[in-house]
Amino acid sequence: MKKVLIKNIDDKEQWEAFVLSRAESNFLQSYNWGLFQQKLGKKFFSLGIFDEKRTQIGAMMVIKETAKRGSYLTVAGGPLIPSNIAESGLILKEVLAYLKTLAQKEKCRFVRIRPQIRMSDSIQKLVKKAGLKPAPMHLTADLTLELNLDQTEEELLAQMRKNTRYYIRRAQRDGIKTGVVVNPDRIKEFHQHQLYLAKKHSFVPFSYPYLAKQFETFLQDNQVCLINSYTADDKLLASAFIIFYNQQAVYHYGISTPDNDKLPGSYATQWAAIQEAKKRGCKVYNFWGISSENEPKHRFAGVSLFKRGFGGKEIQYLPAHDLPIHPLYSVTRCFELIRKKIRGL
């Protein structure tokens, strides 16, 4: 293959036409993800990859992150390139060369990528040969739980854990109600409950602007909603922030309230979200990140156990890798390793 051409694509329709043609692509490579990041004050680069005949063969949504430890570029869920190992190796070399030049221009210390590629020995050899190093921090969920929605509701219930089925049915008996919410104003309530949970479980919450601008951006194309559950007297129990993209529903964030502690609102919420995903024609319900079963003390072990109760298949994608650009990358790497240990990640 001759040298590829990489250029910016400013046309949303053109961008989406290619990205949605790739089965593995998710919302992190969508044009709306770039627009959302732009609303946060960040730069985004929607880059198309073309062969010598000027046929588009790839894409990568690149975001510039500015941080005290040093600015860097990220490619979450990408780049999207051909899956043939021999061909992708050549293209990856060109892609990384382009990203290196872009990073230098933007005064970044490194580039962090997490392609939407399943882990394998051949892929690990390819990224190592390309000069990429395993990142000290994750970029986005690389171990996920994905539920095949090409089943009847009865089949989906049958593959769940006994306790999960019990709580879903108990929620119905207890009169727990669920609803689909598309009012952006409800993100304020969602965020307040997230702050409460962050304090209770010692994690860093997302800011209100981060959640609100993300919801508003994807809502423009009917690609997001909240799925809420309530008691019979309308007290909020749990809420799931769901993004719908490329026939996949992603459980991106979730909260529960103190009223949920003794009620199965979270189970009702997830079951309602699965049903909504089927109504929208989704083929997969993605529970997003989970911790390994070999890490019972991981801070996400509890929520991961909850997610696994619904069934599905665990998918291990290639973890985040870094392309060092600046000599001070080693300082940033050391800082991130320390922070990772402190946060128990």
Coordinates of C-alpha atoms in Angstrom, one line a residue:
M1 CA 0.0 0.0 0.0
K2 CA 1.2 3.5 -0.9
K3 CA 1.3 6.3 1.6
V4 CA -2.2 7.1 3.0
L5 CA -3.7 10.5 3.1
I6 CA -5.1 11.8 6.4
K7 CA -7.2 14.9 6.4
N8 CA -9.9 16.6 8.5
I9 CA -13.5 15.9 7.8
D10 CA -15.7 18.8 8.8
D11 CA -19.0 17.5 7.3
K12 CA -21.0 15.6 10.0
E13 CA -23.0 13.6 7.5
Q14 CA -19.8 12.4 5.7
W15 CA -18.2 11.5 9.0
E16 CA -21.2 9.6 10.3
A17 CA -21.7 7.7 7.0
F18 CA -18.2 6.1 7.3
V19 CA -18.2 5.5 11.1
L20 CA -21.6 3.9 11.1
S21 CA -20.4 1.5 8.3
R22 CA -18.0 0.0 10.7
A23 CA -19.6 -2.6 13.0
E24 CA -17.1 -2.0 15.8
S25 CA -17.5 1.7 16.1
N26 CA -19.2 3.3 19.1
F27 CA -20.3 6.7 20.3
L28 CA -16.7 7.7 21.2
Q29 CA -15.9 8.0 17.5
S30 CA -19.1 9.8 16.6
Y31 CA -19.2 13.4 15.4
N32 CA -21.4 14.3 18.4
W33 CA -18.6 13.2 20.8
G34 CA -16.3 15.7 19.1
L35 CA -19.0 18.4 19.3
F36 CA -19.6 17.6 23.0
Q37 CA -15.8 17.9 23.7
Q38 CA -15.8 21.2 21.8
K39 CA -18.6 22.5 24.1
L40 CA -16.2 21.8 27.0
G41 CA -13.6 24.0 25.5
K42 CA -11.5 21.3 24.0
K43 CA -10.1 20.9 20.5
F44 CA -11.3 18.0 18.4
F45 CA -9.9 16.7 15.1
S46 CA -12.2 14.5 13.0
L47 CA -9.6 12.9 10.7
G48 CA -10.4 10.7 7.7
I49 CA -7.9 8.1 6.4
F50 CA -7.8 7.6 2.7
D51 CA -5.9 5.2 0.4
E52 CA -4.0 6.1 -2.8
K53 CA -7.3 6.0 -4.8
R54 CA -8.8 8.6 -2.2
T55 CA -11.2 6.0 -0.9
Q56 CA -11.8 6.4 2.8
I57 CA -10.5 3.4 4.7
G58 CA -10.4 4.7 8.2
A59 CA -11.2 7.5 10.7
M60 CA -10.2 8.8 14.1
M61 CA -11.8 11.3 16.4
V62 CA -8.9 13.0 18.2
I63 CA -9.4 15.1 21.3
K64 CA -6.8 17.4 22.9
E65 CA -6.7 17.2 26.7
T66 CA -5.1 20.0 28.6
A67 CA -3.8 19.0 32.0
K68 CA -1.3 20.4 34.6
R69 CA 0.7 17.2 34.2
G70 CA 1.0 18.0 30.4
S71 CA -1.3 18.2 27.5
Y72 CA -1.9 15.1 25.3
L73 CA -4.1 13.8 22.5
T74 CA -6.6 11.0 22.9
V75 CA -8.2 8.6 20.4
A76 CA -10.8 6.7 22.4
G77 CA -12.5 3.8 20.5
G78 CA -10.1 4.3 17.6
P79 CA -8.5 4.7 15.2
L80 CA -11.0 2.8 13.0
I81 CA -8.8 1.0 10.4
P82 CA -9.0 -2.2 8.4
S83 CA -8.9 -5.3 10.5
N84 CA -6.4 -7.2 8.3
I85 CA -3.3 -7.4 10.4
A86 CA -0.8 -6.9 7.6
E87 CA -2.7 -4.0 6.1
S88 CA -3.5 -2.4 9.5
G89 CA 0.1 -2.5 10.5
L90 CA 1.1 -0.4 7.5
I91 CA -1.8 2.0 8.1
L92 CA -1.1 2.3 11.8
K93 CA 2.5 3.3 11.1
E94 CA 1.2 6.2 8.9
V95 CA -1.5 7.1 11.5
L96 CA 1.0 7.3 14.4
A97 CA 3.4 9.4 12.3
Y98 CA 0.6 11.8 11.6
L99 CA -0.4 11.9 15.3
K100 CA 3.2 12.5 16.3
T101 CA 3.3 15.6 14.1
L102 CA -0.1 16.8 15.3
A103 CA 1.0 16.3 18.9
Q104 CA 4.2 18.3 18.4
K105 CA 2.2 21.1 16.8
E106 CA -0.2 21.1 19.7
K107 CA 2.6 21.0 22.2
C108 CA 1.5 17.6 23.7
R109 CA 3.7 15.2 25.6
F110 CA 2.1 12.0 24.3
V111 CA -0.8 10.4 22.4
R112 CA -3.1 7.9 24.1
I113 CA -5.1 5.5 22.0
R114 CA -7.5 2.7 22.8
P115 CA -8.6 1.1 19.6
Q116 CA -11.9 -0.8 19.4
I117 CA -10.0 -4.0 18.8
R118 CA -10.4 -7.2 20.7
M119 CA -7.3 -8.4 22.6
S120 CA -5.1 -11.0 20.8
D121 CA -1.5 -11.9 20.7
S122 CA -1.2 -10.6 17.1
I123 CA -2.7 -7.2 18.1
Q124 CA -0.3 -7.0 21.0
K125 CA 2.7 -7.7 18.8
L126 CA 1.5 -5.1 16.3
V127 CA 1.2 -2.2 18.8
K128 CA 4.5 -3.1 20.4
K129 CA 6.2 -3.1 17.0
A130 CA 4.6 0.3 16.3
G131 CA 6.3 1.7 19.3
L132 CA 3.3 2.0 21.6
K133 CA 3.6 1.5 25.3
P134 CA 0.9 0.2 27.7
A135 CA -0.7 3.3 29.3
P136 CA -0.6 3.7 33.1
M137 CA -4.2 4.8 33.2
H138 CA -7.2 3.6 31.2
L139 CA -8.8 5.8 28.5
T140 CA -12.2 4.2 28.3
A141 CA -13.7 0.8 29.3
D142 CA -11.6 -2.0 27.9
L143 CA -13.2 -4.9 29.7
T144 CA -16.9 -4.7 28.9
L145 CA -20.0 -6.8 29.4
E146 CA -22.2 -7.0 26.2
L147 CA -25.7 -8.5 26.0
N148 CA -27.0 -9.8 22.7
L149 CA -30.4 -8.3 22.2
D150 CA -31.3 -10.6 19.4
Q151 CA -33.4 -12.6 21.9
T152 CA -36.9 -12.5 23.2
E153 CA -37.5 -11.0 26.6
E154 CA -38.2 -14.5 28.0
E155 CA -34.8 -15.7 26.7
L156 CA -33.1 -12.7 28.2
L157 CA -34.6 -13.3 31.6
A158 CA -33.8 -17.0 31.4
Q159 CA -30.0 -16.4 31.1
M160 CA -29.9 -14.0 34.1
R161 CA -28.9 -15.0 37.5
K162 CA -31.7 -16.3 39.6
N163 CA -31.4 -13.4 42.1
T164 CA -31.5 -10.9 39.2
R165 CA -34.7 -12.3 37.8
Y166 CA -36.2 -12.4 41.3
Y167 CA -35.5 -8.7 41.8
I168 CA -36.9 -7.7 38.4
R169 CA -40.1 -9.5 39.2
R170 CA -40.2 -8.2 42.8
A171 CA -39.9 -4.6 41.4
Q172 CA -43.1 -5.3 39.4
R173 CA -44.9 -6.7 42.4
D174 CA -43.8 -3.7 44.6
G175 CA -45.3 -1.3 42.1
I176 CA -42.0 0.2 41.1
K177 CA -42.4 2.4 38.0
T178 CA -40.0 3.2 35.2
G179 CA -39.8 6.0 32.7
V180 CA -37.8 7.3 29.8
V181 CA -36.6 10.9 30.4
V182 CA -35.3 13.2 27.7
N183 CA -35.6 16.5 29.6
P184 CA -32.1 18.0 30.0
D185 CA -33.1 19.7 33.2
R186 CA -33.2 16.3 34.9
I187 CA -29.5 16.1 34.6
K188 CA -29.2 18.4 37.6
E189 CA -30.9 15.9 39.8
F190 CA -28.8 13.1 38.3
H191 CA -25.6 15.0 39.1
Q192 CA -26.7 15.8 42.7
H193 CA -27.1 12.1 43.4
Q194 CA -23.8 11.3 41.7
L195 CA -22.1 13.8 44.1
Y196 CA -23.7 11.9 47.1
L197 CA -22.4 8.6 45.8
A198 CA -19.0 9.9 45.0
K199 CA -18.6 11.1 48.6
K200 CA -20.0 7.8 49.9
H201 CA -17.8 5.5 47.8
S202 CA -14.7 7.8 47.4
F203 CA -14.5 8.4 43.7
V204 CA -14.1 11.5 41.5
P205 CA -17.5 12.5 40.1
F206 CA -18.1 14.1 36.7
S207 CA -18.9 17.8 36.7
Y208 CA -22.4 19.0 36.0
P209 CA -21.3 20.8 32.7
Y210 CA -19.7 17.5 31.6
L211 CA -22.9 15.5 32.1
A212 CA -25.3 18.2 30.9
K213 CA -23.4 19.1 27.7
Q214 CA -23.0 15.5 26.8
F215 CA -26.7 14.8 27.3
E216 CA -27.7 17.9 25.3
T217 CA -25.4 17.1 22.4
F218 CA -26.5 13.5 21.9
L219 CA -30.2 14.5 22.5
Q220 CA -30.2 16.6 19.3
D221 CA -30.1 13.3 17.4
N222 CA -32.3 11.3 19.8
Q223 CA -29.2 9.3 20.9
V224 CA -29.5 9.6 24.6
C225 CA -32.0 9.4 27.5
L226 CA -32.3 8.7 31.2
I227 CA -34.1 5.6 32.3
N228 CA -35.5 6.2 35.8
S229 CA -37.2 4.0 38.3
Y230 CA -39.6 5.3 41.0
T231 CA -41.5 4.1 44.0
A232 CA -45.3 4.0 43.8
D233 CA -45.4 7.5 45.4
D234 CA -42.9 8.9 42.8
K235 CA -39.6 8.9 44.8
L236 CA -36.6 8.4 42.5
L237 CA -34.8 5.1 43.1
A238 CA -32.2 4.8 40.3
S239 CA -31.3 6.3 37.0
A240 CA -29.3 5.2 34.0
F241 CA -27.7 7.5 31.5
I242 CA -27.9 5.6 28.2
I243 CA -26.4 6.5 24.8
F244 CA -27.7 4.8 21.7
Y245 CA -25.3 4.6 18.7
N246 CA -24.7 2.2 15.9
Q247 CA -27.3 -0.3 17.0
Q248 CA -25.8 -0.4 20.5
A249 CA -27.1 1.0 23.8
V250 CA -24.4 1.9 26.3
Y251 CA -25.0 2.1 30.0
H252 CA -22.6 5.0 30.4
Y253 CA -23.4 6.3 33.9
G254 CA -25.7 5.4 36.7
I255 CA -26.9 6.6 40.1
S256 CA -29.1 5.2 42.9
T257 CA -30.7 7.1 45.8
P258 CA -30.9 6.2 49.5
D259 CA -34.5 5.1 48.9
N260 CA -33.1 2.4 46.6
D261 CA -31.1 0.7 49.4
K262 CA -33.9 -1.6 50.4
L263 CA -35.7 -1.7 47.0
P264 CA -34.9 -3.2 43.7
G265 CA -35.0 0.0 41.7
S266 CA -31.6 -0.5 40.1
Y267 CA -32.8 -3.9 38.7
A268 CA -36.0 -2.3 37.3
T269 CA -34.0 0.5 35.7
Q270 CA -31.6 -1.9 33.9
W271 CA -34.5 -4.1 32.7
A272 CA -36.3 -1.0 31.4
A273 CA -33.2 0.2 29.7
I274 CA -32.8 -3.2 28.0
Q275 CA -36.4 -3.1 26.8
E276 CA -35.9 0.5 25.5
A277 CA -32.8 -0.6 23.6
K278 CA -34.8 -3.4 21.9
K279 CA -37.5 -0.9 21.0
R280 CA -34.9 1.3 19.3
G281 CA -33.6 -1.6 17.2
C282 CA -30.3 -2.0 19.1
K283 CA -28.5 -5.3 18.7
V284 CA -26.3 -5.0 21.8
Y285 CA -26.8 -3.6 25.3
N286 CA -23.4 -2.7 26.6
F287 CA -23.1 -2.5 30.4
W288 CA -19.7 -0.7 29.8
G289 CA -16.8 -1.2 32.2
I290 CA -16.5 -4.0 34.6
S291 CA -13.6 -5.2 36.8
S292 CA -12.1 -8.7 36.4
E293 CA -13.6 -11.5 38.5
N294 CA -10.0 -12.1 39.7
E295 CA -10.0 -8.7 41.5
P296 CA -12.6 -9.2 44.3
K297 CA -11.2 -6.1 46.2
H298 CA -11.4 -3.8 43.1
R299 CA -13.6 -0.8 43.9
F300 CA -15.9 -1.7 41.0
A301 CA -16.3 -5.3 42.1
G302 CA -19.7 -4.7 43.6
V303 CA -21.2 -3.0 40.6
S304 CA -19.5 -5.5 38.3
L305 CA -21.2 -8.3 40.1
F306 CA -24.6 -6.5 39.7
K307 CA -24.0 -6.1 35.9
R308 CA -22.9 -9.8 35.5
G309 CA -26.2 -10.8 37.0
F310 CA -28.0 -9.8 33.7
G311 CA -26.0 -12.2 31.6
G312 CA -24.1 -11.2 28.5
K313 CA -20.6 -11.9 27.2
E314 CA -17.4 -10.3 28.6
I315 CA -15.3 -8.6 25.9
Q316 CA -11.6 -7.7 26.5
Y317 CA -10.5 -5.0 24.1
L318 CA -6.9 -3.8 23.7
P319 CA -6.2 -1.6 26.7
A320 CA -5.0 2.0 26.3
H321 CA -1.5 2.5 24.9
D322 CA 0.7 5.6 24.7
L323 CA 2.9 7.1 22.0
P324 CA 5.5 9.1 23.8
I325 CA 6.3 12.4 22.1
H326 CA 8.2 14.6 24.7
P327 CA 11.0 13.7 27.0
L328 CA 8.8 14.8 30.0
Y329 CA 6.4 12.0 29.1
S330 CA 8.2 9.8 31.7
V331 CA 7.4 12.4 34.4
T332 CA 3.7 12.3 33.4
R333 CA 3.8 8.5 33.4
C334 CA 5.2 8.4 36.9
F335 CA 2.6 10.8 38.2
E336 CA -0.2 8.7 36.7
L337 CA 1.1 5.5 38.1
I338 CA 1.0 7.1 41.6
R339 CA -2.5 8.5 41.1
K340 CA -3.7 5.1 39.9
K341 CA -2.4 3.4 43.1
I342 CA -4.0 6.1 45.3
R343 CA -7.4 5.7 43.6
G344 CA -7.2 1.9 43.7
L345 CA -7.7 1.5 40.0

